[in-house]
Tab-separated table of C-alpha atoms in Angstrom:
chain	number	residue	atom	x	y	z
A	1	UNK	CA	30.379	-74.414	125.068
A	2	UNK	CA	31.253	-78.442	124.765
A	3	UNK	CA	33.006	-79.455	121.936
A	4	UNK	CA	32.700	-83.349	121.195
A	5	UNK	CA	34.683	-84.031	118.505
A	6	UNK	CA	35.330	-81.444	117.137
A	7	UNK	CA	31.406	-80.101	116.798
A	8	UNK	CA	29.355	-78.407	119.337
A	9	UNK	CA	26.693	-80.294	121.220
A	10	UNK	CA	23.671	-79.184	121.684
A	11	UNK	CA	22.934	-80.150	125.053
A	12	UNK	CA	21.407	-77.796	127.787
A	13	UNK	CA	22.300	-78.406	131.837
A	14	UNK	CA	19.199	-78.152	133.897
A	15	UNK	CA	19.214	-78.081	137.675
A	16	UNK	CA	15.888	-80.002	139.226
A	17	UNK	CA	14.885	-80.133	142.593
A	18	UNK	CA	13.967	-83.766	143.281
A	19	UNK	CA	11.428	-84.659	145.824
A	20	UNK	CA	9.604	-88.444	145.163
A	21	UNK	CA	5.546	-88.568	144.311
A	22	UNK	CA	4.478	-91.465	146.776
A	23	UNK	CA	6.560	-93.760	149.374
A	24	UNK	CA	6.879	-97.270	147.735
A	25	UNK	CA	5.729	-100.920	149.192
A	26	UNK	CA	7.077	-104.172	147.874
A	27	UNK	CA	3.747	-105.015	145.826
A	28	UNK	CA	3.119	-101.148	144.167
A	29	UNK	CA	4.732	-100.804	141.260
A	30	UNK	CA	6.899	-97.066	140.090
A	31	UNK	CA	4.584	-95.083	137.981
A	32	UNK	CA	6.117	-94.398	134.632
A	33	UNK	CA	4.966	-92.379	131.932
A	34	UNK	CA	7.156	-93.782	129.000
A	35	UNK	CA	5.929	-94.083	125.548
A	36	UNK	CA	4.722	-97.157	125.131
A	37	UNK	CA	2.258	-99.351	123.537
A	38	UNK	CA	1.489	-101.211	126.716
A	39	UNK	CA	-1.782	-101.356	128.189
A	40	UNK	CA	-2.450	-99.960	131.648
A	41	UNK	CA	-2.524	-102.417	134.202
A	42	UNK	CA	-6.247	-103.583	135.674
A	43	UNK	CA	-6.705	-103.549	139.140
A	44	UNK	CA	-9.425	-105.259	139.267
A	45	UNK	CA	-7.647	-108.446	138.448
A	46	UNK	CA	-5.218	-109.638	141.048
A	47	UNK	CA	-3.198	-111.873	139.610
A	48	UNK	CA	-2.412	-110.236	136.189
A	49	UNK	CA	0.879	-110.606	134.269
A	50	UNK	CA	2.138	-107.316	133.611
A	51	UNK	CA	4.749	-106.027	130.886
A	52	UNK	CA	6.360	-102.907	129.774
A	53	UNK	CA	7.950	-102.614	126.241
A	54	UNK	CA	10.140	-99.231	125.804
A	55	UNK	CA	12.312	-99.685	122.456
A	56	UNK	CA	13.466	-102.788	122.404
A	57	UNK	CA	13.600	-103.657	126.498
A	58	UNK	CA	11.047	-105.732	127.622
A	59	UNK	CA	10.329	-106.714	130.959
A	60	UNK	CA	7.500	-109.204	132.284
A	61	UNK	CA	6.500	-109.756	135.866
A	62	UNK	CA	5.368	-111.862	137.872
A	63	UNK	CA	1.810	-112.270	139.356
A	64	UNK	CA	1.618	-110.248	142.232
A	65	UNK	CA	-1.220	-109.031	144.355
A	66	UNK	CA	-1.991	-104.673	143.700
A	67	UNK	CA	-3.278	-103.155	146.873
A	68	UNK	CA	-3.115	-99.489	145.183
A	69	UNK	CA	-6.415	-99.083	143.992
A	70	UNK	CA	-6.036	-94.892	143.176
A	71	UNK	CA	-3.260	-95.073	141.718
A	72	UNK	CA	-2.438	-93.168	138.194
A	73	UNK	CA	-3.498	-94.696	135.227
A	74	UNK	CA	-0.020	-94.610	133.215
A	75	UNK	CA	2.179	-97.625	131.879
A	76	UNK	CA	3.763	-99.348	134.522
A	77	UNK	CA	7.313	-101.148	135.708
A	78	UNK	CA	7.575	-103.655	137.768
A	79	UNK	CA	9.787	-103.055	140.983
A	80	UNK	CA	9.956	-106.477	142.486
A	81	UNK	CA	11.968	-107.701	138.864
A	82	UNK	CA	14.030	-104.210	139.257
A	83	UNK	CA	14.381	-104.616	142.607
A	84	UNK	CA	13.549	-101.149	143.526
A	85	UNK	CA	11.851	-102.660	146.462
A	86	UNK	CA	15.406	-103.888	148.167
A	87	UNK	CA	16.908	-100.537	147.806
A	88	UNK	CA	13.929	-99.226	150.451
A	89	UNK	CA	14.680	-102.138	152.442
A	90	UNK	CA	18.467	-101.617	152.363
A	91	UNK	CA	19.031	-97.743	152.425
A	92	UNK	CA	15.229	-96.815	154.462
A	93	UNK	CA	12.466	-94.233	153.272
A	94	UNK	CA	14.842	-91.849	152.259
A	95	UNK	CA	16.265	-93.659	149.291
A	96	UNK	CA	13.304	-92.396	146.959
A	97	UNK	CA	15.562	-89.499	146.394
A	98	UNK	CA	13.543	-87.164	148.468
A	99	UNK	CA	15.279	-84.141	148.495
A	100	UNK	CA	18.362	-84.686	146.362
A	101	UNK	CA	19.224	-81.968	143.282
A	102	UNK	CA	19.802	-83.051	140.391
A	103	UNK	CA	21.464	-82.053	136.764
A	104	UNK	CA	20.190	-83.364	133.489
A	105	UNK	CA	22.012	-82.180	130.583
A	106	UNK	CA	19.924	-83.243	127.400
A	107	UNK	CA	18.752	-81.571	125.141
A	108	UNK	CA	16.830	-79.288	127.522
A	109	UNK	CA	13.414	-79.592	129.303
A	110	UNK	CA	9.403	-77.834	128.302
A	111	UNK	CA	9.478	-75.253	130.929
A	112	UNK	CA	5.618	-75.872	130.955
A	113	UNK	CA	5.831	-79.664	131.862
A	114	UNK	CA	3.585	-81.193	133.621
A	115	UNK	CA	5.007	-82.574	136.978
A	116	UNK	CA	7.909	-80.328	136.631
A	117	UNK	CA	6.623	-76.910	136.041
A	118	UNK	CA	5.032	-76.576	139.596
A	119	UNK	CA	7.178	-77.485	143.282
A	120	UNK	CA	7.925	-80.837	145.197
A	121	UNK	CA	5.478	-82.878	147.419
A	122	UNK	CA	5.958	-79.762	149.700
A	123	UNK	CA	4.075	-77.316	148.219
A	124	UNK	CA	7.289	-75.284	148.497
A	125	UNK	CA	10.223	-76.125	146.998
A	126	UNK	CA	9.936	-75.749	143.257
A	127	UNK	CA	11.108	-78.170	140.678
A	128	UNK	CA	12.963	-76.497	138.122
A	129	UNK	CA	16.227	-74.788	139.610
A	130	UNK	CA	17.651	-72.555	137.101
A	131	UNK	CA	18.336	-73.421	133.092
A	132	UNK	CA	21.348	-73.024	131.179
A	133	UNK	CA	22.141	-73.420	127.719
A	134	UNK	CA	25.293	-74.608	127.512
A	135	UNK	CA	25.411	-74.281	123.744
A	136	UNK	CA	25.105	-71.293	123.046
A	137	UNK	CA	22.807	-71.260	120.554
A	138	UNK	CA	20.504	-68.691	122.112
A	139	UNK	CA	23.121	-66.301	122.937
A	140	UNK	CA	22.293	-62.499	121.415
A	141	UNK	CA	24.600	-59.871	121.426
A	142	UNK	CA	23.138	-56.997	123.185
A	143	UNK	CA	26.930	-54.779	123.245
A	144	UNK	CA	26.853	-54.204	119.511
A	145	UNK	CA	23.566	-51.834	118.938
A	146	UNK	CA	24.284	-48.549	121.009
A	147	UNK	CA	21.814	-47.371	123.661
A	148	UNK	CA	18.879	-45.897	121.885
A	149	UNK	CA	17.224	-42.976	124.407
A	150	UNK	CA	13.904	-43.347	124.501
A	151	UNK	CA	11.420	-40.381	123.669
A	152	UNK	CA	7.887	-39.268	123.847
A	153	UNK	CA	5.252	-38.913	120.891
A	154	UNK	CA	2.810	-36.346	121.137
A	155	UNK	CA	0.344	-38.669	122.436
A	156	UNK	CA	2.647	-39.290	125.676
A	157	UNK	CA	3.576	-42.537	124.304
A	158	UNK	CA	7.376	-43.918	125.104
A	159	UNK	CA	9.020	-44.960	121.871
A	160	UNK	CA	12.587	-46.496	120.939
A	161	UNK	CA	13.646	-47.569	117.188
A	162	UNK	CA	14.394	-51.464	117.611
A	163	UNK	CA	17.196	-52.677	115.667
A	164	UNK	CA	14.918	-54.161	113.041
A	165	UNK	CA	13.908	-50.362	112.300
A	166	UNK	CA	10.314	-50.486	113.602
A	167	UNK	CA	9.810	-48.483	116.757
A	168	UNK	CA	8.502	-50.313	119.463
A	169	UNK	CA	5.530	-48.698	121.336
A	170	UNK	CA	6.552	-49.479	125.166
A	171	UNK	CA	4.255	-49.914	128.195
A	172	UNK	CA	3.949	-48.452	131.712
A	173	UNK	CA	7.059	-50.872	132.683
A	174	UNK	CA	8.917	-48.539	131.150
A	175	UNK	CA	8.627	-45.651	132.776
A	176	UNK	CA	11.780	-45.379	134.823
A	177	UNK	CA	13.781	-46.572	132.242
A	178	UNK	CA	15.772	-43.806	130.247
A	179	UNK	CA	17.952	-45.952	127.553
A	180	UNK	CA	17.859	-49.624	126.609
A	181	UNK	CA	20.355	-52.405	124.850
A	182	UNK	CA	19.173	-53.359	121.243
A	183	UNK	CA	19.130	-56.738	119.988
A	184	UNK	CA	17.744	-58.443	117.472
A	185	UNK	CA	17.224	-62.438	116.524
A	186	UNK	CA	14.785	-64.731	114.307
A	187	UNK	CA	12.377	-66.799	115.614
A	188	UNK	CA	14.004	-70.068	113.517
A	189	UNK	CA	17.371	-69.632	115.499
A	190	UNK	CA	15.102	-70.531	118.841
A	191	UNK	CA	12.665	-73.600	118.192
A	192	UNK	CA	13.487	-77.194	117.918
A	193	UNK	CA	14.076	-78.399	113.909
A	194	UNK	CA	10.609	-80.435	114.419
A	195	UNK	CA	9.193	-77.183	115.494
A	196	UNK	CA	10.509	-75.042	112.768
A	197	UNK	CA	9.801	-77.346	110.219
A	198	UNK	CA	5.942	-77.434	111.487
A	199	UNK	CA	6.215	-73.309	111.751
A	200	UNK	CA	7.575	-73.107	108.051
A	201	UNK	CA	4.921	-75.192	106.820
A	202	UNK	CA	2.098	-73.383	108.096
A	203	UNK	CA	3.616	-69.891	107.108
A	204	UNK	CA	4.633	-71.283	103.664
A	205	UNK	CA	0.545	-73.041	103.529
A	206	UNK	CA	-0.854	-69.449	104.490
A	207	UNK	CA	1.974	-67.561	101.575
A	208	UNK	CA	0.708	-69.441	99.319
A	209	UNK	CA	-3.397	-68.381	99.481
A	210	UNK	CA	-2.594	-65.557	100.401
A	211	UNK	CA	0.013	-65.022	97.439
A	212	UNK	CA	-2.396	-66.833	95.046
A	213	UNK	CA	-5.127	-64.535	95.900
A	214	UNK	CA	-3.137	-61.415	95.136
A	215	UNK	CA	-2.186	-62.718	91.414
A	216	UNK	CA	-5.752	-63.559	90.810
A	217	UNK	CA	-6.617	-60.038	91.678
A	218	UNK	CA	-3.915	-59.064	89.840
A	219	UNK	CA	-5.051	-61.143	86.762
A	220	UNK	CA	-8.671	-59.931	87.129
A	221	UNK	CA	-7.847	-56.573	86.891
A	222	UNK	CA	-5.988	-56.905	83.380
A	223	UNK	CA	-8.616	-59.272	82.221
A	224	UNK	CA	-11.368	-56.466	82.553
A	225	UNK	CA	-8.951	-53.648	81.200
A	226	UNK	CA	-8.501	-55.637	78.116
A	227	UNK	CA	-11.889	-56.424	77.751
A	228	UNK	CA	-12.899	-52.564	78.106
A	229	UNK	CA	-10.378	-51.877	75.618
A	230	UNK	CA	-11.944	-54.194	72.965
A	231	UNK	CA	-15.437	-52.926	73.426
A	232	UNK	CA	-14.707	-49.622	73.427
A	233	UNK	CA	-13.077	-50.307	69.871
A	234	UNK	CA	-15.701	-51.892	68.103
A	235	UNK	CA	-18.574	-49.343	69.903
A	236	UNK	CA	-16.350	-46.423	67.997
A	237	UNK	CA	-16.748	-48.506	64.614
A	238	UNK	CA	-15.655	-45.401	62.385
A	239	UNK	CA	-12.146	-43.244	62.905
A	240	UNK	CA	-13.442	-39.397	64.817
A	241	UNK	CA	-11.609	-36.362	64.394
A	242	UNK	CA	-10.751	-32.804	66.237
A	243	UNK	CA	-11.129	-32.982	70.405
A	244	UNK	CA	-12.628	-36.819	70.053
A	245	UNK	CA	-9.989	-38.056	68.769
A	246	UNK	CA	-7.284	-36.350	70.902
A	247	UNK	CA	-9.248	-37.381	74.039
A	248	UNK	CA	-9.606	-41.118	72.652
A	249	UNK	CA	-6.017	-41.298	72.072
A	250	UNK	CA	-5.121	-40.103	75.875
A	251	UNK	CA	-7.500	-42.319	77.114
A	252	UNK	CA	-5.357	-45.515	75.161
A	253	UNK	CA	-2.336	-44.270	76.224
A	254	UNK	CA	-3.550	-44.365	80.313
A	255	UNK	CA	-4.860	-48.040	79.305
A	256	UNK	CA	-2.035	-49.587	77.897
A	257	UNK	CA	0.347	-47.990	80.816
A	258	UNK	CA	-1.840	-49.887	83.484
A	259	UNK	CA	-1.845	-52.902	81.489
A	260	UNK	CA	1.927	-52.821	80.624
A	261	UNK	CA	2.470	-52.118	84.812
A	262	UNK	CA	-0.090	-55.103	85.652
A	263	UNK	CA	1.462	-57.485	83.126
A	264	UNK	CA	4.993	-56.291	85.134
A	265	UNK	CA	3.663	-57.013	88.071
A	266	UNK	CA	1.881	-60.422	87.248
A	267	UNK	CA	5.448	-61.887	86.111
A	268	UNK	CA	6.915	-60.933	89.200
A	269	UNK	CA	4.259	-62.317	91.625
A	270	UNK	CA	4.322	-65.470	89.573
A	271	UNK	CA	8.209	-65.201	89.388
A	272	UNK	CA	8.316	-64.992	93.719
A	273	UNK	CA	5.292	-67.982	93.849
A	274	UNK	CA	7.437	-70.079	91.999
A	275	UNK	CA	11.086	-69.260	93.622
A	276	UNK	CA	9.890	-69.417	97.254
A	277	UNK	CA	11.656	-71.431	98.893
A	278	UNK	CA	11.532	-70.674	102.471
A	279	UNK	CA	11.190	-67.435	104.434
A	280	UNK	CA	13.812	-66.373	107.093
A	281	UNK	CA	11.105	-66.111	109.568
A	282	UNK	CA	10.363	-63.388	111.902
A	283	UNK	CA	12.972	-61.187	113.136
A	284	UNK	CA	12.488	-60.279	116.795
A	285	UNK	CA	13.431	-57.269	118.417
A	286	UNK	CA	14.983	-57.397	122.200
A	287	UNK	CA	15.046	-54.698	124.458
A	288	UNK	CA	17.379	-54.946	127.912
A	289	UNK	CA	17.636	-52.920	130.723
A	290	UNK	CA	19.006	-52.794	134.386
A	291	UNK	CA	15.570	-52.544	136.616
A	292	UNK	CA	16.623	-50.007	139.271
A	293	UNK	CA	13.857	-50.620	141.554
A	294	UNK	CA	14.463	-54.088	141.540
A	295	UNK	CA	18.130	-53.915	142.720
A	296	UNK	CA	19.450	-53.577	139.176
A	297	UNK	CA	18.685	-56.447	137.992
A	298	UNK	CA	18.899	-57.159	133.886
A	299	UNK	CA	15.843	-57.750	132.575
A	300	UNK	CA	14.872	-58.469	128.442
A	301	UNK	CA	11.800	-57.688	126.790
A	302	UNK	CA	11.504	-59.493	123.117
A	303	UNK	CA	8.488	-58.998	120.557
A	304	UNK	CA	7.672	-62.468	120.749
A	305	UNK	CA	4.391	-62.630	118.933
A	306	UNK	CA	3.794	-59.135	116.610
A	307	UNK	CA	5.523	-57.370	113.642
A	308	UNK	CA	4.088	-54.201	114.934
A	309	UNK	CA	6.073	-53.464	117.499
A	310	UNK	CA	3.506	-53.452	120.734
A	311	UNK	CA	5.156	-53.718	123.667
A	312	UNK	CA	2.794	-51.586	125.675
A	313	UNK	CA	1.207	-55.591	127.439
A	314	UNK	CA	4.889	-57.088	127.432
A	315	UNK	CA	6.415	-58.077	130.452
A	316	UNK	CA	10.060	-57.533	131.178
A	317	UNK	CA	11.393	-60.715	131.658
A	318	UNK	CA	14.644	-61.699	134.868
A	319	UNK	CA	16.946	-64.137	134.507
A	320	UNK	CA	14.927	-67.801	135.725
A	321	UNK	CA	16.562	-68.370	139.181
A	322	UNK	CA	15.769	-64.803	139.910
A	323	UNK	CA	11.845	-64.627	139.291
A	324	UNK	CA	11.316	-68.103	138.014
A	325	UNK	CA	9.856	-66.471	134.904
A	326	UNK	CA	8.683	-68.732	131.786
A	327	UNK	CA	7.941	-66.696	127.845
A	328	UNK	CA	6.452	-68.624	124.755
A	329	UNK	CA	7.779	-67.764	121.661
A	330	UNK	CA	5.020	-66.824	119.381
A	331	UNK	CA	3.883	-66.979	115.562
A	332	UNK	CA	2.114	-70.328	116.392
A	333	UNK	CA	5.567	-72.007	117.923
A	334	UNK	CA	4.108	-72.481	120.954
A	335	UNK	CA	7.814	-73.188	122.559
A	336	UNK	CA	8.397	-72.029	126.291
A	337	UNK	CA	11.970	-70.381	126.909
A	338	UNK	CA	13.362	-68.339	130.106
A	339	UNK	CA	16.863	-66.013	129.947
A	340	UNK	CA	19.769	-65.472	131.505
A	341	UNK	CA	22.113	-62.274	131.018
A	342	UNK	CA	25.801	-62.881	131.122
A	343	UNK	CA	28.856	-60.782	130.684
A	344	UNK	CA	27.440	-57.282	133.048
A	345	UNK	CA	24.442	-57.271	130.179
A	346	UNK	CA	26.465	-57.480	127.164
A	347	UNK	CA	24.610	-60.857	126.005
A	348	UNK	CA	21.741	-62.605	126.839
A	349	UNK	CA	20.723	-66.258	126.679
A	350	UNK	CA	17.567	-67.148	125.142
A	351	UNK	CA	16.992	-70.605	126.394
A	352	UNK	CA	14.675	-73.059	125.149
A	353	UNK	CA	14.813	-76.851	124.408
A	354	UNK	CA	15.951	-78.743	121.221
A	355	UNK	CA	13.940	-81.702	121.874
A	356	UNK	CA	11.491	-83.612	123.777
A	357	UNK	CA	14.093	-85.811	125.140
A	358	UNK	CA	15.196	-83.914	128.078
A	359	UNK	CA	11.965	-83.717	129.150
A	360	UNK	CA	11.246	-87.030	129.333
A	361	UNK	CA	14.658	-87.736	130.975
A	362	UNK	CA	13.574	-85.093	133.792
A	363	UNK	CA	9.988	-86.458	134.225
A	364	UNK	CA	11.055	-90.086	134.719
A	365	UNK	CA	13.227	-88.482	137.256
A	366	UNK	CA	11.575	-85.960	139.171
A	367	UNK	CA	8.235	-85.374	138.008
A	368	UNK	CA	5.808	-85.066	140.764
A	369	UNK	CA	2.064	-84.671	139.973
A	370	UNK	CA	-0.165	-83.808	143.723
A	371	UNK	CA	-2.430	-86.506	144.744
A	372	UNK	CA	-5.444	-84.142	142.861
A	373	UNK	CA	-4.118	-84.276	139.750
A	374	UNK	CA	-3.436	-88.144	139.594
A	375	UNK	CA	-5.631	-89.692	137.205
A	376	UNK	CA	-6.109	-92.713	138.833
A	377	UNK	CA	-9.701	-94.980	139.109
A	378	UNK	CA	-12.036	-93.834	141.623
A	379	UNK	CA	-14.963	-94.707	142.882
A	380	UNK	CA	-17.759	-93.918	140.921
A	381	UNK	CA	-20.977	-95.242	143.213
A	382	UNK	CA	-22.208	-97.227	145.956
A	383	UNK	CA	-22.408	-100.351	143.571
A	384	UNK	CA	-18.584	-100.388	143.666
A	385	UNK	CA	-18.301	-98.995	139.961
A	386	UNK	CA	-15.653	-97.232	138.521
A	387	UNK	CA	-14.447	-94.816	136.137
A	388	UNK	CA	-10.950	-93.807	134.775
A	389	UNK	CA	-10.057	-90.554	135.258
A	390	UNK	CA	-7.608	-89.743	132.086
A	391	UNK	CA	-4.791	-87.447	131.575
């Protein structure tokens, strides 16, 4: 953990292999893909003025001559005003930063990211290094929960009782394993506030027609009791005696219960429509265990995206260095996260990012994207046409 006066950051340190896209001439320009409201820069005109406002930095170049013609269609800066082009000149080829690691600590990077989710310019060598969430935010106690022993239903299916009480149908992954570490954590403790705020929406949107449609039921079925009860009462007209009357009278009694049970239960839908606030979110079950045929190494299996308890599809899931391994965290989140295991397996590190920042730190960076998936102009004919090719 950091503390910065006095509260914790919430930074993450991420390791990233650094290997440059293309070698740069004097007259290219550095391929950039900041947020900005910039145009793309024409080729097809020679002698065009370009400029590149991020926040409130502006930069304008001078006319220069672009010899690139596939190059990818993002904004642009300028590296004869930065003077990119005398560090080549001064320091040699190398100076791109070809091969150099490097640690951004941000507020942690999509493990999915384009131009940093696959390797370097050699095929080989693979971007992301290892993740670590130096917050602790994601940590889960797995030392708490004794080792539940897992058993067979009559079916043949392996079984354990997750901490959240529902028991968690396992797959053939666990055959070899004989007990497992219990955790538990909600899915809101995981996702980026922008992310949890969109996630709470939507559940809260789908509560509420859901919710609505179960008091309308409810409504409808003590609208037609009450109507029954009236016709019934003016079809009799005259008072009965003996048996009919007896019968008549039980018959009341079972009608008023169910209406005096429906009116109870009207009030407290309504009451619950109109004190939600906000759910807790899902609570996720974790399973850990040391994989003995993969030299003991901790792995974590977490019910990411049911509240049934499947697990039989899961796959159990190594700390990132060791497998390189990337989850997404379900229930529409859509948020990519890897582990880490700490302390001999008494806690595990769910790490995912708080922010888009650090990814856009790490792509300016080190994001690489192979020559195939540049979406720069090509040519479209013989007549010298061309067509954008947009990411």
């Amino acid at each position: 953990q950091i503390q910065m006066s006095g509260t914790k950051s919430t930074c993450l340190l991420f390791l990233i292999a650094l290997l440059s896209t293309t070698l740069f001439d004097n007259n290219s320009t550095l391929a950039f893909s900041a947020r900005s409201s910039s145009p793309a820069v024409n080729n097809n005109n020679p002698n065009l003025a370009r400029s590149v406002n991020q926040s409130t930095a502006k930069m304008t170049s001078s006319s220069s001559t672009i010899t690139n013609t596939n190059r990818r269609v993002y904004h642009d800066i300028p590296k004869r005003e930065t003077q990119i082009h005398h560090l080549r000149q001064n320091y040699g080829p190398k100076s791109d930063g070809t091969g150099i690691k490097i640690a951004i600590m941000d507020t942690g990077c999509d493990l999915s990211a384009n131009g940093l989710s696959g390797t370097c310019s050699d095929g080989v060598t693979p971007k992301y290094i290892d993740f670590v969430d130096c917050t602790g935010d994601g940590d889960v106690d797995m030392s708490a929960a004794a080792a539940k022993v897992v058993c067979k239903n009559n079916n043949g299916t392996m079984i354990v009782e997750g901490l959240s009480g529902r028991n968690l149908t396992l797959g053939q992954w666990a055959e070899n394993v004989t007990e497992f570490k219990l955790g538990a954590v909600r899915l809101y403790e995981l996702l980026p506030r922008s992310v949890a705020r969109r996630v709470k929406k939507e559940r809260k949107e789908v509560f509420v027609v859901k919710h609505g449609a179960l008091i309308s039921k409810t409504q409808l079925q003590l609208d037609e009791l009450n109507t029954n009860s009236s016709s019934s009462k003016k079809s009799n007209g005259g008072g009965d005696d003996g048996d009919s009357k007896e019968s008549k009278d039980d018959d009341k009694k079972v009608i008023d219960k169910k209406k005096k049970e429906l009116k109870l239960l009207l009030e407290q839908l309504t009451s619950i429509q109109e004190s939600y606030d906000e759910d807790s979110g899902p609570l996720m079950d974790i399973l850990m265990f040391q994989d003995v045929n993969d030299g003991g190494t901790w792995k974590a299996v977490l019910d990411i995206d049911t509240t049934t308890g499947d697990l039989t599809n899961s796959i159990p899931m190594a700390p990132f260095r060791h497998a390189r391994q990337v989850g997404r965290l379900g229930f529409g989140s859509h948020v990519t996260f890897c582990i880490q295991v700490y302390d001999e397996g008494r806690t595990l590190s769910i790490v995912t990012d708080a922010g888009s920042h650090g990814t856009h730190v790490a792509g300016i960076a080190a994001s690489y994207f192979a020559p195939e998936e540049e979406g720069g102009e090509q040519s479209d004919d013989d007549e010298g046409k061309t067509k954008k090719k947009v990411k």
